[in-house]
Short mmCIF file of C-alpha atoms in Angstrom, two decimals:
data_model
loop_
_atom_site.label_atom_id
_atom_site.label_comp_id
_atom_site.label_asym_id
_atom_site.label_seq_id
_atom_site.Cartn_x
_atom_site.Cartn_y
_atom_site.Cartn_z
CA MET A 20 98.04 90.71 144.20
CA PRO A 21 97.33 93.96 142.37
CA SER A 22 93.74 95.27 142.36
CA ILE A 23 92.07 97.79 140.13
CA LYS A 24 88.72 99.51 140.20
CA VAL A 25 86.06 98.74 137.60
CA VAL A 26 84.15 101.54 135.95
CA ASN A 27 81.38 101.73 133.41
CA MET A 28 81.48 103.67 130.08
CA ALA A 29 80.50 106.84 131.91
CA ALA A 30 83.51 106.44 134.24
CA GLN A 31 81.31 105.63 137.29
CA GLU A 32 82.92 103.19 139.64
CA VAL A 33 80.97 99.95 139.81
CA GLY A 34 83.35 97.67 141.67
CA GLU A 35 86.88 96.36 142.05
CA ILE A 36 88.70 93.27 140.85
CA THR A 37 91.86 91.55 141.92
CA LEU A 38 94.24 90.93 139.08
CA SER A 39 96.47 87.88 138.62
CA GLU A 40 99.92 88.45 140.09
CA LYS A 41 101.41 86.26 137.34
CA VAL A 42 100.00 88.27 134.45
CA PHE A 43 99.51 91.77 135.85
CA GLY A 44 102.09 91.90 138.64
CA ALA A 45 105.11 90.43 136.91
CA SER A 46 108.59 92.01 136.94
CA VAL A 47 109.36 94.19 133.90
CA ASN A 48 112.39 93.12 131.96
CA THR A 49 113.21 95.94 129.51
CA ALA A 50 115.62 93.73 127.49
CA VAL A 51 112.83 91.21 126.84
CA LEU A 52 110.39 94.01 125.97
CA HIS A 53 112.92 95.38 123.48
CA THR A 54 113.39 91.99 121.92
CA ALA A 55 109.64 91.44 121.57
CA VAL A 56 109.03 94.93 120.08
CA ARG A 57 111.95 94.51 117.65
CA ALA A 58 110.66 91.07 116.57
CA TYR A 59 107.09 92.51 116.05
CA LEU A 60 108.29 95.36 113.87
CA LEU A 61 110.57 93.16 111.83
CA ASN A 62 107.78 90.73 111.26
CA GLN A 63 105.67 93.51 109.81
CA ARG A 64 108.16 94.06 106.97
CA GLN A 65 107.16 92.40 103.71
CA GLY A 66 110.71 92.19 102.33
CA THR A 67 109.46 92.55 98.71
CA GLN A 68 111.89 95.32 97.77
CA SER A 69 113.91 94.54 94.74
CA THR A 70 116.38 96.28 92.39
CA LEU A 71 117.64 95.22 88.95
CA THR A 72 121.28 94.08 88.72
CA ARG A 73 123.33 94.63 85.55
CA THR A 74 122.33 91.21 84.35
CA GLU A 75 118.59 92.05 84.64
CA VAL A 76 118.59 95.46 82.93
CA SER A 77 117.69 95.27 79.27
CA GLY A 78 120.20 96.29 76.66
CA GLY A 79 123.95 96.74 77.03
CA GLY A 80 124.96 93.78 74.99
CA LYS A 81 127.28 95.73 72.72
CA LYS A 82 130.64 97.00 73.91
CA PRO A 83 130.36 100.80 73.81
CA TRP A 84 133.84 101.32 72.24
CA LYS A 85 136.87 99.38 71.50
CA GLN A 86 139.19 98.36 74.30
CA LYS A 87 142.22 100.57 73.43
CA GLY A 88 143.09 103.69 71.60
CA THR A 89 140.08 105.88 72.40
CA GLY A 90 141.34 107.67 75.50
CA HIS A 91 138.27 106.54 77.40
CA ALA A 92 138.32 104.13 80.31
CA ARG A 93 137.63 100.59 79.20
CA GLN A 94 133.97 99.63 79.25
CA GLY A 95 132.28 96.32 78.59
CA SER A 96 128.63 97.34 78.82
CA THR A 97 126.45 100.45 79.13
CA ARG A 98 124.41 98.63 81.83
CA ALA A 99 127.23 98.56 84.40
CA PRO A 100 126.37 100.28 87.70
CA GLN A 101 128.43 103.42 86.89
CA TRP A 102 126.32 104.14 83.79
CA THR A 103 123.00 106.01 83.72
CA HIS A 104 120.26 103.42 83.36
CA GLY A 105 122.67 100.81 84.42
CA GLY A 106 121.98 98.08 86.96
CA VAL A 107 122.23 98.60 90.76
CA ALA A 108 125.23 97.22 92.55
CA LEU A 109 124.53 95.45 95.85
CA GLY A 110 120.89 96.64 95.90
CA PRO A 111 118.14 95.04 97.99
CA LYS A 112 116.56 91.75 96.92
CA PRO A 113 113.45 89.99 98.28
CA ARG A 114 114.15 88.46 101.70
CA SER A 115 112.43 87.56 104.90
CA TYR A 116 112.98 89.64 108.00
CA ARG A 117 111.05 87.30 110.22
CA VAL A 118 112.18 86.76 113.79
CA ASN A 119 110.80 83.91 115.92
CA LEU A 120 110.71 84.13 119.71
CA ASN A 121 110.19 81.14 121.99
CA LYS A 122 107.02 80.86 124.06
CA GLN A 123 108.78 81.74 127.31
CA THR A 124 110.15 85.01 125.93
CA ARG A 125 106.77 85.99 124.32
CA ARG A 126 104.91 85.44 127.60
CA ALA A 127 107.52 87.26 129.72
CA ALA A 128 107.25 90.24 127.38
CA LEU A 129 103.45 90.24 127.36
CA PHE A 130 103.23 89.94 131.16
CA GLY A 131 105.85 92.70 131.52
CA ALA A 132 103.97 95.01 129.20
CA LEU A 133 100.65 94.47 131.01
CA SER A 134 102.27 94.81 134.41
CA SER A 135 103.91 98.09 133.45
CA LYS A 136 100.54 99.55 132.48
CA VAL A 137 99.03 98.52 135.86
CA ALA A 138 102.05 99.85 137.78
CA ASN A 139 101.93 103.20 136.05
CA ASN A 140 98.12 103.53 136.44
CA GLU A 141 97.69 103.49 132.64
CA MET A 142 95.18 100.61 132.59
CA ILE A 143 91.46 101.11 132.91
CA VAL A 144 88.98 98.28 133.31
CA VAL A 145 85.48 98.84 132.02
CA ASP A 146 82.66 96.54 133.04
CA ASN A 147 81.23 96.35 129.54
CA ILE A 148 82.30 98.05 126.33
CA THR A 149 79.37 97.86 123.91
CA ALA A 150 77.49 99.78 121.24
CA SER A 151 74.18 99.13 119.45
CA GLU A 152 74.85 101.32 116.43
CA TYR A 153 77.66 102.93 114.51
CA LYS A 154 78.25 106.16 116.53
CA THR A 155 81.74 107.60 116.76
CA LYS A 156 80.57 110.25 119.18
CA ASN A 157 79.46 107.56 121.70
CA MET A 158 83.03 106.17 121.78
CA VAL A 159 84.48 109.72 121.96
CA ALA A 160 82.25 110.40 124.96
CA MET A 161 83.44 107.22 126.68
CA LEU A 162 87.10 108.12 126.11
CA GLU A 163 86.56 111.67 127.43
CA ALA A 164 84.70 110.39 130.48
CA LEU A 165 87.53 107.95 131.21
CA GLY A 166 90.09 110.63 130.76
CA ALA A 167 91.95 108.47 128.23
CA ALA A 168 95.01 109.98 126.56
CA LYS A 169 95.20 110.57 122.85
CA LYS A 170 96.69 107.19 122.09
CA SER A 171 94.44 104.49 123.51
CA LEU A 172 94.14 100.72 122.98
CA ILE A 173 90.71 99.18 123.58
CA VAL A 174 90.78 95.44 124.29
CA LEU A 175 87.48 93.66 123.72
CA PRO A 176 86.44 90.12 124.79
CA GLU A 177 85.10 89.37 121.33
CA VAL A 178 84.61 90.98 117.97
CA ASN A 179 82.05 93.80 118.17
CA GLY A 180 81.54 95.43 114.81
CA PHE A 181 79.70 98.48 116.22
CA VAL A 182 82.54 99.30 118.68
CA ILE A 183 85.29 98.60 116.16
CA LYS A 184 83.75 100.67 113.39
CA SER A 185 82.80 103.46 115.81
CA CYS A 186 86.41 103.80 116.87
CA ASP A 187 87.91 103.64 113.35
CA ASN A 188 87.63 107.36 112.79
CA ILE A 189 89.14 108.40 116.15
CA GLU A 190 92.71 109.40 115.76
CA GLY A 191 95.13 107.51 117.91
CA VAL A 192 92.55 104.93 119.04
CA LYS A 193 92.98 101.22 118.19
CA THR A 194 90.75 98.27 118.97
CA THR A 195 91.71 94.66 119.36
CA GLN A 196 90.56 91.45 121.02
CA TRP A 197 92.05 89.76 124.08
CA ASN A 198 93.54 86.95 122.00
CA THR A 199 95.27 89.24 119.48
CA ILE A 200 96.93 91.71 121.84
CA ASN A 201 100.68 92.21 121.34
CA VAL A 202 103.50 93.87 123.29
CA TYR A 203 104.11 96.63 120.73
CA ASP A 204 100.43 97.92 120.82
CA ILE A 205 100.37 97.74 124.65
CA LEU A 206 103.53 99.75 125.08
CA ASN A 207 102.70 102.12 122.22
CA CYS A 208 99.48 103.34 123.73
CA ASP A 209 99.19 105.88 126.53
CA THR A 210 96.03 104.33 128.02
CA LEU A 211 95.07 100.62 127.95
CA ILE A 212 91.27 100.23 128.20
CA VAL A 213 90.28 96.60 128.86
CA ALA A 214 86.78 95.13 129.14
CA GLN A 215 86.25 93.20 132.32
CA ASP A 216 85.37 90.00 130.38
CA ALA A 217 88.63 90.40 128.39
CA VAL A 218 90.64 90.58 131.63
CA ALA A 219 88.98 87.34 132.74
CA LYS A 220 89.80 85.60 129.50
CA ILE A 221 93.42 86.80 129.55
CA GLU A 222 93.84 85.41 133.06
CA GLU A 223 92.06 82.18 132.19
CA VAL A 224 94.57 81.51 129.38
CA TYR A 225 97.81 82.92 130.69
CA ALA A 226 97.54 82.58 134.52
CA ARG A 227 97.53 78.75 134.39
#
């Protein structure tokens, strides 16, 4: 089973924990990770884009000129796609981009993403990530002490408004809770910072 040291917010080692082999020591399947990331990005799309076809553009009811004898190409409406201010041919219409993954694939991707962070020494476990006031500089000091890279994901055991708001102004830093983590955010960050209680809750739910 993989093990990792536990530090405090000042980066001082305070202990060590053994991680679940199932969750943090799983094999990394890049194809499954790609599928999960693609599904996540597609599901973020609203699909509300819409263009007007020739039947939806106002005007154009009158034939611009007679069919024969003018020397012009025959035209039936000034709202055809080849006309300025005409409708759009084959343009986008509202649609759903949603992709659904089965439970087995979702879990395999999540376990693979977490395991890759542990294997690459890109995961840091902090005994307690807390704040008693809105102070961005306190979170910046913690990140600097931990040696966190520019893009960091902080995983909390529960919603903590002080921590979340204090991190909002730090470029490249994102906060989330243990039950809302996703494969894309894990792989997209350079450093994964997880509270010790959040690790326990992840293992309690997923290691069964």
